[in-house]
PDB file of C-alpha atoms in Angstrom:
ATOM      1  CA  MET A   1    -135.420   0.101  29.482  1.00 51.00           C
ATOM      2  CA  THR A   2    -138.965   1.309  29.856  1.00 52.00           C
ATOM      3  CA  LEU A   3    -140.137   4.888  29.746  1.00 51.00           C
ATOM      4  CA  GLU A   4    -140.810   4.787  33.505  1.00 57.00           C
ATOM      5  CA  GLU A   5    -137.246   3.596  34.236  1.00 57.00           C
ATOM      6  CA  PHE A   6    -135.822   6.272  31.955  1.00 53.00           C
ATOM      7  CA  SER A   7    -137.984   8.954  33.577  1.00 55.00           C
ATOM      8  CA  ALA A   8    -137.019   7.825  37.087  1.00 56.00           C
ATOM      9  CA  GLY A   9    -133.334   7.956  36.125  1.00 57.00           C
ATOM     10  CA  GLU A  10    -133.711  11.494  34.820  1.00 60.00           C
ATOM     11  CA  GLN A  11    -135.493  12.600  37.998  1.00 60.00           C
ATOM     12  CA  LYS A  12    -132.740  11.090  40.139  1.00 59.00           C
ATOM     13  CA  THR A  13    -130.075  12.904  38.105  1.00 64.00           C
ATOM     14  CA  GLU A  14    -131.940  16.214  38.360  1.00 65.00           C
ATOM     15  CA  ARG A  15    -132.365  15.716  42.103  1.00 64.00           C
ATOM     16  CA  MET A  16    -128.672  14.986  42.598  1.00 64.00           C
ATOM     17  CA  ASP A  17    -127.795  18.082  40.544  1.00 72.00           C
ATOM     18  CA  LYS A  18    -129.997  20.157  42.858  1.00 78.00           C
ATOM     19  CA  VAL A  19    -128.314  18.657  45.912  1.00 76.00           C
ATOM     20  CA  GLY A  20    -124.893  19.377  44.419  1.00 79.00           C
ATOM     21  CA  ASP A  21    -125.927  22.975  43.785  1.00 85.00           C
ATOM     22  CA  ALA A  22    -127.285  23.268  47.338  1.00 85.00           C
ATOM     23  CA  LEU A  23    -124.075  21.861  48.798  1.00 87.00           C
ATOM     24  CA  GLU A  24    -122.025  24.245  46.687  1.00 88.00           C
ATOM     25  CA  GLU A  25    -124.049  27.208  47.969  1.00 89.00           C
ATOM     26  CA  VAL A  26    -123.838  26.076  51.608  1.00 89.00           C
ATOM     27  CA  LEU A  27    -120.059  25.603  51.345  1.00 90.00           C
ATOM     28  CA  SER A  28    -119.653  28.966  49.618  1.00 89.00           C
ATOM     29  CA  LYS A  29    -121.564  30.769  52.391  1.00 90.00           C
ATOM     30  CA  ALA A  30    -119.737  28.821  55.092  1.00 90.00           C
ATOM     31  CA  LEU A  31    -116.375  29.681  53.526  1.00 90.00           C
ATOM     32  CA  SER A  32    -117.209  33.365  53.417  1.00 90.00           C
ATOM     33  CA  GLN A  33    -118.284  33.240  57.070  1.00 91.00           C
ATOM     34  CA  ARG A  34    -115.332  31.051  58.105  1.00 91.00           C
ATOM     35  CA  THR A  35    -117.570  28.363  59.592  1.00 93.00           C
ATOM     36  CA  ILE A  36    -115.804  25.343  58.089  1.00 93.00           C
ATOM     37  CA  THR A  37    -113.505  22.868  59.831  1.00 93.00           C
ATOM     38  CA  VAL A  38    -111.411  20.612  57.591  1.00 92.00           C
ATOM     39  CA  GLY A  39    -109.762  17.336  58.595  1.00 91.00           C
ATOM     40  CA  VAL A  40    -110.649  14.210  60.549  1.00 90.00           C
ATOM     41  CA  TYR A  41    -108.668  15.139  63.660  1.00 90.00           C
ATOM     42  CA  GLU A  42    -109.702  18.800  63.620  1.00 92.00           C
ATOM     43  CA  ALA A  43    -113.327  17.701  63.210  1.00 92.00           C
ATOM     44  CA  ALA A  44    -113.023  15.256  66.110  1.00 91.00           C
ATOM     45  CA  LYS A  45    -111.641  18.028  68.316  1.00 93.00           C
ATOM     46  CA  LEU A  46    -114.484  20.391  67.399  1.00 93.00           C
ATOM     47  CA  LEU A  47    -117.118  17.686  67.850  1.00 93.00           C
ATOM     48  CA  ASN A  48    -115.714  16.976  71.308  1.00 92.00           C
ATOM     49  CA  VAL A  49    -115.733  20.639  72.356  1.00 92.00           C
ATOM     50  CA  ASP A  50    -118.822  22.106  70.670  1.00 90.00           C
ATOM     51  CA  PRO A  51    -121.105  19.538  68.971  1.00 92.00           C
ATOM     52  CA  ASP A  52    -124.195  21.733  69.368  1.00 92.00           C
ATOM     53  CA  ASN A  53    -122.764  24.272  66.934  1.00 92.00           C
ATOM     54  CA  VAL A  54    -122.133  21.768  64.100  1.00 94.00           C
ATOM     55  CA  VAL A  55    -124.922  21.598  61.499  1.00 93.00           C
ATOM     56  CA  LEU A  56    -123.418  19.463  58.726  1.00 94.00           C
ATOM     57  CA  CYS A  57    -120.730  16.802  58.489  1.00 95.00           C
ATOM     58  CA  LEU A  58    -119.323  15.892  55.071  1.00 94.00           C
ATOM     59  CA  LEU A  59    -117.475  12.593  54.835  1.00 93.00           C
ATOM     60  CA  ALA A  60    -115.504  12.362  51.600  1.00 91.00           C
ATOM     61  CA  ALA A  61    -113.878   9.202  50.290  1.00 88.00           C
ATOM     62  CA  ASP A  62    -113.001   7.881  46.873  1.00 85.00           C
ATOM     63  CA  GLU A  63    -112.625   4.220  45.869  1.00 84.00           C
ATOM     64  CA  ASP A  64    -109.057   3.996  47.243  1.00 83.00           C
ATOM     65  CA  ASP A  65    -110.181   5.329  50.612  1.00 84.00           C
ATOM     66  CA  ASP A  66    -112.816   2.604  50.874  1.00 82.00           C
ATOM     67  CA  ARG A  67    -109.976   0.128  51.481  1.00 87.00           C
ATOM     68  CA  ASP A  68    -108.371   2.241  54.234  1.00 88.00           C
ATOM     69  CA  VAL A  69    -109.454   0.451  57.412  1.00 92.00           C
ATOM     70  CA  ALA A  70    -108.270   3.198  59.776  1.00 90.00           C
ATOM     71  CA  LEU A  71    -110.191   5.845  57.843  1.00 89.00           C
ATOM     72  CA  GLN A  72    -113.324   3.695  57.825  1.00 91.00           C
ATOM     73  CA  ILE A  73    -113.057   3.323  61.611  1.00 92.00           C
ATOM     74  CA  HIS A  74    -112.788   7.121  61.926  1.00 90.00           C
ATOM     75  CA  PHE A  75    -115.826   7.512  59.663  1.00 91.00           C
ATOM     76  CA  THR A  76    -117.832   5.025  61.725  1.00 93.00           C
ATOM     77  CA  LEU A  77    -117.028   6.830  64.960  1.00 93.00           C
ATOM     78  CA  ILE A  78    -117.746  10.262  63.487  1.00 94.00           C
ATOM     79  CA  GLN A  79    -121.042   9.037  62.011  1.00 93.00           C
ATOM     80  CA  ALA A  80    -122.092   7.531  65.329  1.00 94.00           C
ATOM     81  CA  PHE A  81    -121.249  10.740  67.169  1.00 93.00           C
ATOM     82  CA  CYS A  82    -123.095  12.847  64.596  1.00 94.00           C
ATOM     83  CA  CYS A  83    -126.183  10.625  64.776  1.00 93.00           C
ATOM     84  CA  GLU A  84    -126.145  10.798  68.559  1.00 94.00           C
ATOM     85  CA  ASN A  85    -125.961  14.602  68.446  1.00 93.00           C
ATOM     86  CA  ASP A  86    -128.452  15.128  65.582  1.00 92.00           C
ATOM     87  CA  ILE A  87    -125.806  16.404  63.163  1.00 93.00           C
ATOM     88  CA  ASN A  88    -126.632  15.937  59.480  1.00 92.00           C
ATOM     89  CA  ILE A  89    -124.195  13.711  57.569  1.00 93.00           C
ATOM     90  CA  LEU A  90    -123.557  13.727  53.846  1.00 91.00           C
ATOM     91  CA  ARG A  91    -121.247  11.271  52.073  1.00 89.00           C
ATOM     92  CA  VAL A  92    -119.273  12.674  49.141  1.00 88.00           C
ATOM     93  CA  SER A  93    -117.621  10.294  46.687  1.00 85.00           C
ATOM     94  CA  ASN A  94    -115.354  12.849  44.996  1.00 85.00           C
ATOM     95  CA  PRO A  95    -112.851  14.520  47.342  1.00 86.00           C
ATOM     96  CA  GLY A  96    -111.288  16.326  44.367  1.00 86.00           C
ATOM     97  CA  ARG A  97    -114.532  18.141  43.642  1.00 85.00           C
ATOM     98  CA  LEU A  98    -114.894  18.949  47.337  1.00 88.00           C
ATOM     99  CA  ALA A  99    -111.413  20.501  47.240  1.00 88.00           C
ATOM    100  CA  GLU A 100    -112.511  22.646  44.300  1.00 87.00           C
ATOM    101  CA  LEU A 101    -115.592  23.794  46.205  1.00 86.00           C
ATOM    102  CA  LEU A 102    -113.423  24.674  49.202  1.00 87.00           C
ATOM    103  CA  LEU A 103    -111.061  26.590  46.909  1.00 77.00           C
ATOM    104  CA  LEU A 104    -108.196  24.203  47.595  1.00 70.00           C
ATOM    105  CA  GLU A 105    -105.905  22.466  45.144  1.00 55.00           C
ATOM    106  CA  PRO A 106    -107.041  18.818  44.969  1.00 51.00           C
ATOM    107  CA  ASP A 107    -103.640  17.457  43.904  1.00 50.00           C
ATOM    108  CA  ALA A 108    -101.087  19.740  45.500  1.00 45.00           C
ATOM    109  CA  SER A 109     -97.652  18.462  44.601  1.00 42.00           C
ATOM    110  CA  PRO A 110     -95.254  18.181  47.562  1.00 42.00           C
ATOM    111  CA  ALA A 111     -92.338  18.025  45.098  1.00 43.00           C
ATOM    112  CA  ALA A 112     -92.968  21.662  44.165  1.00 43.00           C
ATOM    113  CA  SER A 113     -91.010  22.821  47.193  1.00 43.00           C
ATOM    114  CA  GLU A 114     -89.068  21.028  49.899  1.00 49.00           C
ATOM    115  CA  GLY A 115     -90.881  22.675  52.812  1.00 52.00           C
ATOM    116  CA  ALA A 116     -94.321  22.577  51.222  1.00 56.00           C
ATOM    117  CA  GLU A 117     -97.243  21.897  53.509  1.00 65.00           C
ATOM    118  CA  GLN A 118     -99.246  18.753  52.965  1.00 68.00           C
ATOM    119  CA  PRO A 119    -102.652  19.310  51.407  1.00 69.00           C
ATOM    120  CA  PRO A 120    -105.465  19.483  53.961  1.00 76.00           C
ATOM    121  CA  ASP A 121    -107.258  16.284  54.931  1.00 84.00           C
ATOM    122  CA  LEU A 122    -110.618  16.547  53.171  1.00 88.00           C
ATOM    123  CA  HIS A 123    -112.006  13.271  54.461  1.00 91.00           C
ATOM    124  CA  CYS A 124    -114.126  15.116  57.002  1.00 93.00           C
ATOM    125  CA  VAL A 125    -115.487  18.647  56.681  1.00 94.00           C
ATOM    126  CA  LEU A 126    -117.739  20.231  59.305  1.00 95.00           C
ATOM    127  CA  VAL A 127    -119.962  23.235  58.760  1.00 94.00           C
ATOM    128  CA  THR A 128    -120.758  25.048  61.970  1.00 93.00           C
ATOM    129  CA  ASN A 129    -123.801  27.185  62.673  1.00 87.00           C
ATOM    130  CA  MET A 130    -124.002  30.057  60.212  1.00 69.00           C
ATOM    131  CA  SER A 131    -125.428  33.438  61.130  1.00 59.00           C
ATOM    132  CA  LYS A 132    -129.188  33.849  61.066  1.00 48.00           C
ATOM    133  CA  HIS A 133    -129.175  36.296  58.137  1.00 41.00           C
ATOM    134  CA  VAL A 134    -128.393  33.598  55.589  1.00 46.00           C
ATOM    135  CA  GLY A 135    -132.020  33.100  54.582  1.00 49.00           C
ATOM    136  CA  GLY A 136    -131.615  31.286  51.265  1.00 49.00           C
ATOM    137  CA  CYS A 137    -129.350  28.673  52.791  1.00 52.00           C
ATOM    138  CA  GLN A 138    -132.123  27.302  55.001  1.00 53.00           C
ATOM    139  CA  GLN A 139    -134.004  25.830  52.025  1.00 51.00           C
ATOM    140  CA  ARG A 140    -130.750  24.419  50.619  1.00 52.00           C
ATOM    141  CA  LYS A 141    -129.958  22.874  53.996  1.00 54.00           C
ATOM    142  CA  ARG A 142    -133.398  21.249  54.095  1.00 53.00           C
ATOM    143  CA  SER A 143    -132.662  19.678  50.683  1.00 52.00           C
ATOM    144  CA  LEU A 144    -129.385  18.310  51.986  1.00 55.00           C
ATOM    145  CA  ILE A 145    -131.099  16.935  55.096  1.00 53.00           C
ATOM    146  CA  HIS A 146    -133.683  15.192  52.915  1.00 50.00           C
ATOM    147  CA  ILE A 147    -130.923  13.546  50.861  1.00 49.00           C
ATOM    148  CA  HIS A 148    -129.113  12.587  54.075  1.00 48.00           C
ATOM    149  CA  ARG A 149    -132.191  10.800  55.345  1.00 51.00           C
ATOM    150  CA  SER A 150    -132.623   8.941  52.051  1.00 49.00           C
ATOM    151  CA  GLY A 151    -129.042   7.616  52.338  1.00 51.00           C
ATOM    152  CA  ARG A 152    -127.687   8.815  48.982  1.00 51.00           C
ATOM    153  CA  THR A 153    -124.148   9.893  48.156  1.00 51.00           C
ATOM    154  CA  LEU A 154    -123.066  12.739  45.919  1.00 52.00           C
ATOM    155  CA  PRO A 155    -120.944  12.086  42.843  1.00 50.00           C
TER     156      PRO A 155
END
């Protein structure tokens, strides 16, 4: 490994850390303002009714989900719709971490109680338009858009 390769690897890691921090801040603000929609079907309903108000679409899948054909079809359709409506898309490869950011339990155990609700479907998360007074989020959103355009996924 050359010094240039090592340096490029460090820069990529730093950049991904910044994107992770930006995503964390955007999700935190969106949670506090209740501008998050969680779930593939809920997202599809919102995209059908009010696509102009959606600013970010997170598609989360781990290695097991990559083999789920139905989920991949949903992802393809959601991505196509988002591209057609100029909605930013970000792929997330760790749904457990996304659950932590959304203040949800990533591995909720249904055996804990007979009538327990199933954990929310985190495969698709939409962030709708936040109020104008969130000034610091605009720069973070621009960072996320830049990563979206470069086609990278978050760890």
